[in-house]
mmCIF file of C-alpha atoms in Angstrom:
data_model
loop_
_atom_site.group_PDB
_atom_site.id
_atom_site.type_symbol
_atom_site.label_atom_id
_atom_site.label_comp_id
_atom_site.label_asym_id
_atom_site.label_seq_id
_atom_site.Cartn_x
_atom_site.Cartn_y
_atom_site.Cartn_z
ATOM 1 C CA MET C 1302 16.588 47.638 -6.218
ATOM 2 C CA SER C 1303 15.354 49.269 -9.398
ATOM 3 C CA SER C 1304 16.563 52.738 -8.437
ATOM 4 C CA SER C 1305 20.125 51.638 -7.636
ATOM 5 C CA ASN C 1306 21.092 50.557 -11.143
ATOM 6 C CA ALA C 1307 18.062 50.635 -13.411
ATOM 7 C CA ALA C 1308 19.999 50.357 -16.670
ATOM 8 C CA LYS C 1309 21.511 46.991 -15.723
ATOM 9 C CA LEU C 1310 19.942 43.539 -15.617
ATOM 10 C CA ALA C 1311 19.612 43.227 -11.817
ATOM 11 C CA GLY C 1312 18.230 46.752 -11.604
ATOM 12 C CA ARG C 1313 15.115 45.923 -13.611
ATOM 13 C CA VAL C 1314 11.710 46.025 -12.021
ATOM 14 C CA HIS C 1315 10.848 42.642 -10.525
ATOM 15 C CA THR C 1316 7.682 41.175 -9.099
ATOM 16 C CA HIS C 1317 7.558 40.819 -5.322
ATOM 17 C CA GLU C 1318 8.568 37.181 -5.537
ATOM 18 C CA GLY C 1319 11.268 38.190 -8.030
ATOM 19 C CA ALA C 1320 13.213 39.705 -5.149
ATOM 20 C CA LEU C 1321 13.946 36.107 -4.128
ATOM 21 C CA TYR C 1322 16.178 35.587 -7.164
ATOM 22 C CA ASN C 1323 17.426 39.138 -7.760
ATOM 23 C CA PRO C 1324 21.254 39.293 -7.572
ATOM 24 C CA LEU C 1325 21.201 42.753 -6.006
ATOM 25 C CA ALA C 1326 18.713 41.667 -3.329
ATOM 26 C CA ARG C 1327 20.991 38.725 -2.550
ATOM 27 C CA VAL C 1328 24.119 40.821 -1.984
ATOM 28 C CA LEU C 1329 22.118 43.388 0.000
ATOM 29 C CA ALA C 1330 20.799 40.615 2.259
ATOM 30 C CA ILE C 1331 24.308 39.205 2.706
ATOM 31 C CA SER C 1332 25.594 42.689 3.533
ATOM 32 C CA VAL C 1333 22.929 43.179 6.210
ATOM 33 C CA ILE C 1334 23.630 39.766 7.741
ATOM 34 C CA THR C 1335 27.415 40.120 7.787
ATOM 35 C CA HIS C 1336 27.724 43.797 8.828
ATOM 36 C CA ASP C 1337 26.275 45.983 11.543
ATOM 37 C CA GLY C 1338 23.523 48.318 10.408
ATOM 38 C CA ASN C 1339 21.858 48.705 7.045
ATOM 39 C CA ALA C 1340 23.227 47.553 3.716
ATOM 40 C CA ASP C 1341 25.415 50.200 2.096
ATOM 41 C CA LEU C 1342 25.366 50.315 -1.705
ATOM 42 C CA SER C 1343 28.729 52.084 -1.729
ATOM 43 C CA GLN C 1344 30.340 48.928 -0.303
ATOM 44 C CA LEU C 1345 29.072 46.767 -3.173
ATOM 45 C CA ASP C 1346 30.444 46.185 -6.651
ATOM 46 C CA LEU C 1347 27.229 47.321 -8.324
ATOM 47 C CA GLU C 1348 28.721 47.194 -11.810
ATOM 48 C CA HIS C 1349 29.394 43.455 -11.421
ATOM 49 C CA VAL C 1350 26.278 42.545 -9.435
ATOM 50 C CA CYS C 1351 23.833 44.447 -11.633
ATOM 51 C CA ARG C 1352 25.091 42.805 -14.833
ATOM 52 C CA GLN C 1353 23.842 39.450 -13.553
ATOM 53 C CA GLY C 1354 20.367 38.199 -14.382
ATOM 54 C CA LEU C 1355 20.394 35.656 -11.565
ATOM 55 C CA PRO C 1356 22.707 35.015 -8.619
ATOM 56 C CA PRO C 1357 25.475 32.522 -9.499
ATOM 57 C CA ALA C 1358 23.892 29.667 -7.509
ATOM 58 C CA LEU C 1359 20.534 29.850 -9.308
ATOM 59 C CA GLN C 1360 19.403 28.672 -12.723
ATOM 60 C CA MET C 1361 16.560 29.701 -15.031
ATOM 61 C CA LYS C 1362 14.461 26.790 -13.763
ATOM 62 C CA ASN C 1363 14.569 28.417 -10.300
ATOM 63 C CA LEU C 1364 13.250 31.665 -11.775
ATOM 64 C CA PHE C 1365 10.437 29.881 -13.613
ATOM 65 C CA THR C 1366 9.492 27.869 -10.515
ATOM 66 C CA THR C 1367 9.324 31.026 -8.419
ATOM 67 C CA GLU C 1368 7.271 32.970 -10.953
ATOM 68 C CA SER C 1369 4.875 30.083 -11.621
ATOM 69 C CA SER C 1370 4.066 29.862 -7.907
ATOM 70 C CA LEU C 1371 2.136 33.124 -8.253
ATOM 71 C CA ARG C 1372 -0.319 31.494 -10.662
ATOM 72 C CA ILE C 1373 -0.699 28.461 -8.415
ATOM 73 C CA ALA C 1374 -1.300 30.617 -5.339
ATOM 74 C CA GLY C 1375 -3.878 32.702 -7.203
ATOM 75 C CA ALA C 1376 -5.717 29.640 -8.472
ATOM 76 C CA GLU C 1377 -5.764 28.065 -5.001
ATOM 77 C CA MET C 1378 -6.993 31.294 -3.465
ATOM 78 C CA LEU C 1379 -9.880 31.509 -5.932
ATOM 79 C CA ALA C 1380 -10.694 27.812 -5.489
ATOM 80 C CA SER C 1381 -10.898 28.244 -1.712
ATOM 81 C CA CYS C 1382 -13.767 30.731 -2.091
ATOM 82 C CA PRO C 1383 -16.428 28.820 -4.068
ATOM 83 C CA GLY C 1384 -19.518 30.863 -4.844
ATOM 84 C CA ARG C 1385 -17.936 34.147 -3.849
ATOM 85 C CA THR C 1386 -18.210 36.617 -6.688
ATOM 86 C CA THR C 1387 -17.601 39.977 -4.991
ATOM 87 C CA HIS C 1388 -15.043 41.375 -2.607
ATOM 88 C CA GLN C 1389 -15.305 44.877 -1.183
ATOM 89 C CA GLY C 1390 -17.875 45.762 -3.816
ATOM 90 C CA LYS C 1391 -15.811 44.520 -6.769
ATOM 91 C CA ASN C 1392 -16.974 41.701 -9.028
ATOM 92 C CA PHE C 1393 -14.688 38.784 -9.832
#
């Protein structure tokens, strides 16, 4: 996603979960579902898509909810390992 139109909003680097709300990822997924074969960037209006910060159906609260889930997942993961202070030789 970031190499296709890095200078535009949707071409920015996103976290892994950020791909869930990336406008370019959305149109690529739709392209794969509705056409045979891989998504083809040449069939997309990249100028329009990459100017968007979020897909039209999403709002900023969706972005914040998605990004905050990473903190919750991390906290739950650490809480599920009480007393464990090392992993593969690294201290936590």
